Structures are given as structure tokens and as C-alpha cells.
Tab-separated table of C-alpha atoms in Angstrom:
chain	number	residue	atom	x	y	z
X	1	MET	CA	-0.022	0.143	0.262
X	2	ALA	CA	1.259	2.998	-1.320
X	3	SER	CA	2.517	5.300	2.349
X	4	ASP	CA	1.511	9.504	1.549
X	5	PHE	CA	5.246	10.027	-0.124
X	6	GLN	CA	4.874	7.312	-2.120
X	7	ARG	CA	1.736	9.028	-3.474
X	8	ALA	CA	2.511	12.175	-4.116
X	9	LYS	CA	5.387	10.701	-5.656
X	10	LEU	CA	3.087	8.569	-8.442
X	11	VAL	CA	0.628	11.453	-8.749
X	12	SER	CA	2.956	13.530	-10.279
X	13	MET	CA	3.394	10.750	-12.206
X	14	PHE	CA	0.099	9.696	-13.016
X	15	ARG	CA	-0.588	13.606	-13.961
X	16	ALA	CA	2.880	13.481	-16.674
X	17	PHE	CA	1.992	9.834	-18.259
X	18	ASP	CA	-1.231	11.031	-18.480
X	19	ALA	CA	-0.753	13.036	-21.978
X	20	ASP	CA	-4.905	13.725	-22.826
X	21	ASP	CA	-5.735	14.759	-18.534
X	22	ASN	CA	-8.977	12.525	-19.122
X	23	GLY	CA	-7.957	10.776	-15.479
X	24	TYR	CA	-6.719	7.080	-16.513
X	25	LEU	CA	-3.687	5.336	-18.462
X	26	ASP	CA	-4.213	3.760	-21.679
X	27	ARG	CA	-1.885	2.076	-24.209
X	28	ARG	CA	-2.474	5.395	-25.696
X	29	ASP	CA	-0.323	7.421	-23.010
X	30	PHE	CA	2.521	5.465	-23.500
X	31	GLU	CA	2.265	6.055	-27.143
X	32	ALA	CA	2.850	9.422	-27.195
X	33	LEU	CA	5.312	9.358	-23.668
X	34	ALA	CA	6.950	7.619	-26.588
X	35	GLU	CA	6.675	10.098	-28.240
X	36	ARG	CA	8.155	12.577	-26.429
X	37	TRP	CA	11.690	11.066	-25.751
X	38	ARG	CA	11.809	10.407	-29.733
X	39	GLY	CA	12.384	13.875	-29.400
X	40	LEU	CA	15.890	13.549	-28.223
X	41	PRO	CA	18.689	14.007	-29.951
X	42	ARG	CA	20.074	10.673	-29.699
X	43	VAL	CA	16.581	8.795	-29.884
X	44	ARG	CA	16.159	9.241	-33.689
X	45	PRO	CA	13.634	8.248	-36.163
X	46	GLY	CA	14.461	4.150	-36.296
X	47	SER	CA	17.655	3.696	-34.686
X	48	GLU	CA	18.732	0.771	-31.798
X	49	LEU	CA	17.778	3.296	-29.340
X	50	ALA	CA	14.321	4.759	-30.599
X	51	ALA	CA	13.278	0.995	-31.553
X	52	ARG	CA	14.471	-0.090	-26.913
X	53	VAL	CA	12.438	3.276	-25.905
X	54	ASP	CA	9.326	2.384	-27.647
X	55	SER	CA	9.703	-1.300	-26.833
X	56	LEU	CA	10.566	0.720	-23.207
X	57	MET	CA	7.495	2.382	-22.603
X	58	LEU	CA	5.045	-0.273	-23.728
X	59	GLY	CA	6.093	-2.575	-21.969
X	60	TRP	CA	5.479	-0.674	-19.053
X	61	TRP	CA	1.913	-0.117	-20.431
X	62	ASP	CA	1.861	-3.686	-20.967
X	63	LEU	CA	2.596	-4.115	-17.588
X	64	LEU	CA	0.000	-2.016	-15.963
X	65	ALA	CA	-2.731	-3.852	-17.686
X	66	THR	CA	-1.149	-7.489	-16.972
X	67	HIS	CA	-0.736	-6.462	-13.229
X	68	VAL	CA	-3.181	-3.820	-12.226
X	69	ASP	CA	-5.512	-3.360	-14.965
X	70	ALA	CA	-7.709	-4.900	-12.088
X	71	ASP	CA	-11.628	-4.155	-13.882
X	72	GLY	CA	-9.622	-4.626	-17.117
X	73	ASP	CA	-11.197	-2.238	-19.190
X	74	GLY	CA	-7.495	-1.844	-20.628
X	75	ARG	CA	-7.385	1.653	-18.239
X	76	VAL	CA	-5.540	1.997	-15.018
X	77	ASP	CA	-6.742	4.285	-12.796
X	78	LEU	CA	-4.621	6.254	-10.235
X	79	ASP	CA	-5.648	3.946	-7.749
X	80	GLU	CA	-4.778	0.568	-10.028
X	81	LEU	CA	-1.126	3.005	-11.051
X	82	LEU	CA	-1.366	2.912	-6.261
X	83	ALA	CA	-1.033	-1.001	-6.552
X	84	MET	CA	2.370	-0.716	-8.631
X	85	VAL	CA	4.139	0.083	-5.206
X	86	ASP	CA	3.820	-2.989	-4.213
X	87	LEU	CA	5.054	-4.955	-6.558
X	88	LEU	CA	7.763	-2.929	-7.533
X	89	PRO	CA	10.408	-3.791	-5.169
X	90	THR	CA	9.700	-6.634	-6.695
X	91	LEU	CA	11.145	-5.727	-10.077
X	92	ARG	CA	14.039	-4.203	-9.186
X	93	GLU	CA	15.960	-6.263	-11.421
X	94	VAL	CA	12.534	-4.438	-14.995
X	95	VAL	CA	13.469	-0.640	-12.741
X	96	ALA	CA	17.327	-0.809	-13.461
X	97	ALA	CA	17.029	-2.351	-16.541
X	98	THR	CA	14.382	0.282	-17.885
X	99	ALA	CA	17.429	3.151	-16.607
X	100	GLU	CA	19.768	1.969	-19.599
X	101	THR	CA	17.830	2.948	-21.823
X	102	VAL	CA	16.553	5.706	-20.043
X	103	PHE	CA	20.602	6.635	-19.431
X	104	ASP	CA	21.385	6.054	-22.639
X	105	ALA	CA	18.616	8.089	-24.357
X	106	VAL	CA	19.391	10.999	-22.072
X	107	ASP	CA	23.051	11.409	-22.744
X	108	GLU	CA	22.945	13.559	-24.974
X	109	ASN	CA	26.570	13.721	-26.054
X	110	GLY	CA	27.010	10.052	-25.269
X	111	ASP	CA	30.367	10.869	-23.205
X	112	GLY	CA	28.476	7.683	-20.471
X	113	ARG	CA	27.441	10.541	-18.014
X	114	ILE	CA	24.337	12.787	-17.126
X	115	SER	CA	24.972	16.826	-16.665
X	116	PRO	CA	22.833	19.243	-15.331
X	117	SER	CA	21.614	19.796	-19.244
X	118	GLU	CA	20.792	16.265	-19.776
X	119	HIS	CA	18.971	15.592	-16.571
X	120	ARG	CA	16.755	18.456	-16.981
X	121	ARG	CA	15.974	17.175	-20.602
X	122	LEU	CA	15.326	13.813	-18.661
X	123	VAL	CA	13.063	15.496	-16.399
X	124	ASP	CA	11.252	17.802	-18.533
X	125	THR	CA	10.901	14.880	-21.123
X	126	TRP	CA	9.123	12.871	-18.113
X	127	HIS	CA	6.688	16.012	-17.984
X	128	GLY	CA	5.784	16.665	-21.312
X	129	GLU	CA	6.814	20.447	-19.978
X	130	THR	CA	9.030	22.403	-17.589
X	131	VAL	CA	9.704	21.746	-14.641
X	132	ASP	CA	12.229	23.971	-12.455
X	133	VAL	CA	14.658	21.790	-11.459
X	134	SER	CA	17.799	24.061	-10.238
X	135	ASP	CA	17.440	22.751	-6.737
X	136	VAL	CA	18.396	18.637	-7.285
X	137	PHE	CA	20.621	17.716	-9.084
X	138	GLY	CA	23.327	19.031	-6.333
X	139	ARG	CA	21.773	16.455	-4.607
X	140	LEU	CA	21.415	13.715	-6.807
X	141	ASP	CA	25.273	14.245	-7.531
X	142	ARG	CA	26.513	13.482	-4.103
X	143	ASP	CA	29.989	12.552	-4.757
X	144	GLY	CA	29.890	15.969	-6.694
X	145	ASP	CA	31.523	15.657	-10.016
X	146	GLY	CA	29.141	17.660	-11.522
X	147	HIS	CA	27.628	14.549	-13.429
X	148	LEU	CA	25.613	11.551	-12.848
X	149	ASP	CA	27.498	7.958	-14.405
X	150	ARG	CA	25.666	4.944	-15.246
X	151	ALA	CA	25.990	3.751	-12.176
X	152	GLU	CA	24.812	6.144	-9.923
X	153	PHE	CA	21.906	7.216	-12.271
X	154	THR	CA	20.585	3.500	-12.241
X	155	GLU	CA	20.421	3.655	-8.374
X	156	LEU	CA	19.129	6.615	-8.644
X	157	TRP	CA	16.099	5.763	-10.707
X	158	ILE	CA	15.849	2.287	-8.563
X	159	GLN	CA	14.991	4.974	-5.061
X	160	PHE	CA	12.710	6.535	-7.545
X	161	TRP	CA	10.518	3.755	-8.396
X	162	THR	CA	11.322	1.834	-5.176
X	163	SER	CA	11.750	4.179	-2.618
X	164	ASP	CA	8.961	5.223	0.613
X	165	ASP	CA	12.273	7.437	2.032
X	166	PRO	CA	11.880	10.890	1.789
X	167	ALA	CA	15.702	11.652	2.391
X	168	GLU	CA	16.888	9.671	-0.735
X	169	PRO	CA	17.762	11.039	-3.643
X	170	GLY	CA	16.672	9.313	-6.039
X	171	ASN	CA	13.215	10.433	-5.024
X	172	GLU	CA	13.943	13.498	-7.081
X	173	LEU	CA	15.180	12.184	-10.199
X	174	CYS	CA	12.126	13.257	-11.703
X	175	GLY	CA	11.885	16.477	-10.290
X	176	PRO	CA	11.031	18.201	-6.872
X	177	VAL	CA	8.506	15.629	-5.289
X	178	PRO	CA	5.121	17.866	-4.499
X	179	ALA	CA	4.385	18.060	-0.345
X	180	ALA	CA	2.125	14.703	0.053
X	181	THR	CA	-1.456	15.945	1.171
């Protein structure tokens, strides 16, 4: 069962994913999410990375449809999405694999590191709009080297999707977490 903190994170993600703002998620929302990701410089049409991004986004829709679409209507509402909280810790390898594709898509210059500007593009792409992340990157970059390498990013990504501890920096990987209500 989702804590208030996890609920706040997932409500924010639900809003970002609900492309048509109709109050539920369906396959079209994940197709729209994949389309947003195809706007990144390294995710060129027809590329292997574009195929991975499409597979990733639609694969998560398939996972949601299979595991949390309780009434089988092909739509996932917020309450059904919140049921995913209990499932995500058992999918650590799947979440880590997701981080690999997202990292590759966001690493615009292919240097094997995510810079603050690349992180900003990640968040804006994820949300489909500009999000203020001016205070976030410093908390993510625990070693203070000005970048996130693949291992750091993967750890933060797993924290984002599985953590219930507001003190873990990964919770802000996709932008600041709204206050729990």
C-alpha cells in the first residue's frame, strides 16, 4: 500500500503520463510518452535506441495492464497505479533495465555521463513540460563531480521507483516531489 510520500510521487507521474488528461492511463498515453522521448537528440527515428525506447514505454504499459488493471477495461486509474507500489520492489531488475535505456536516451553527447542540462531535459521530457529542477541536481550528484555516471543514475532510478524514504536523493530524479497531502 502506498504511503503518503509514495502517493505524492506517483500522482505527479500519473499526471505526466496522462497525455490526454482524461483521468486514466491507457496504451495511447504510453505511445504519447514514447513520442516525447523520440524528441531527444539521440533517439532518432529508425535507430536502435528509438526501438528500445518504444519497447520500454509500451512494455511498461503492458506490465500495468497485466498487473494492476483490476477491472480489465484497458485503462488504469490512479488507485490502480498506486497498487504498483507493492509490485515495483519485486521488479528491481526490470526497473534497472529501464534505467539503462533512459540513460542512453538522455546522454545527449554519448560521454557516459548525465550532466545537469541533460538531467533537465530528462525531467522536462518525462513531464512533457518545463519543470524547475534548479535545486535538484546537487542532491543527486552525491560525489559532487558534476555528472551522474551510469551506476549513479541506475541507483537513483531504482530509488525513485521503489523508495519510501523522502531522504533518498533518487526520489527527486524526475523532479521535486510535491508535498504529500
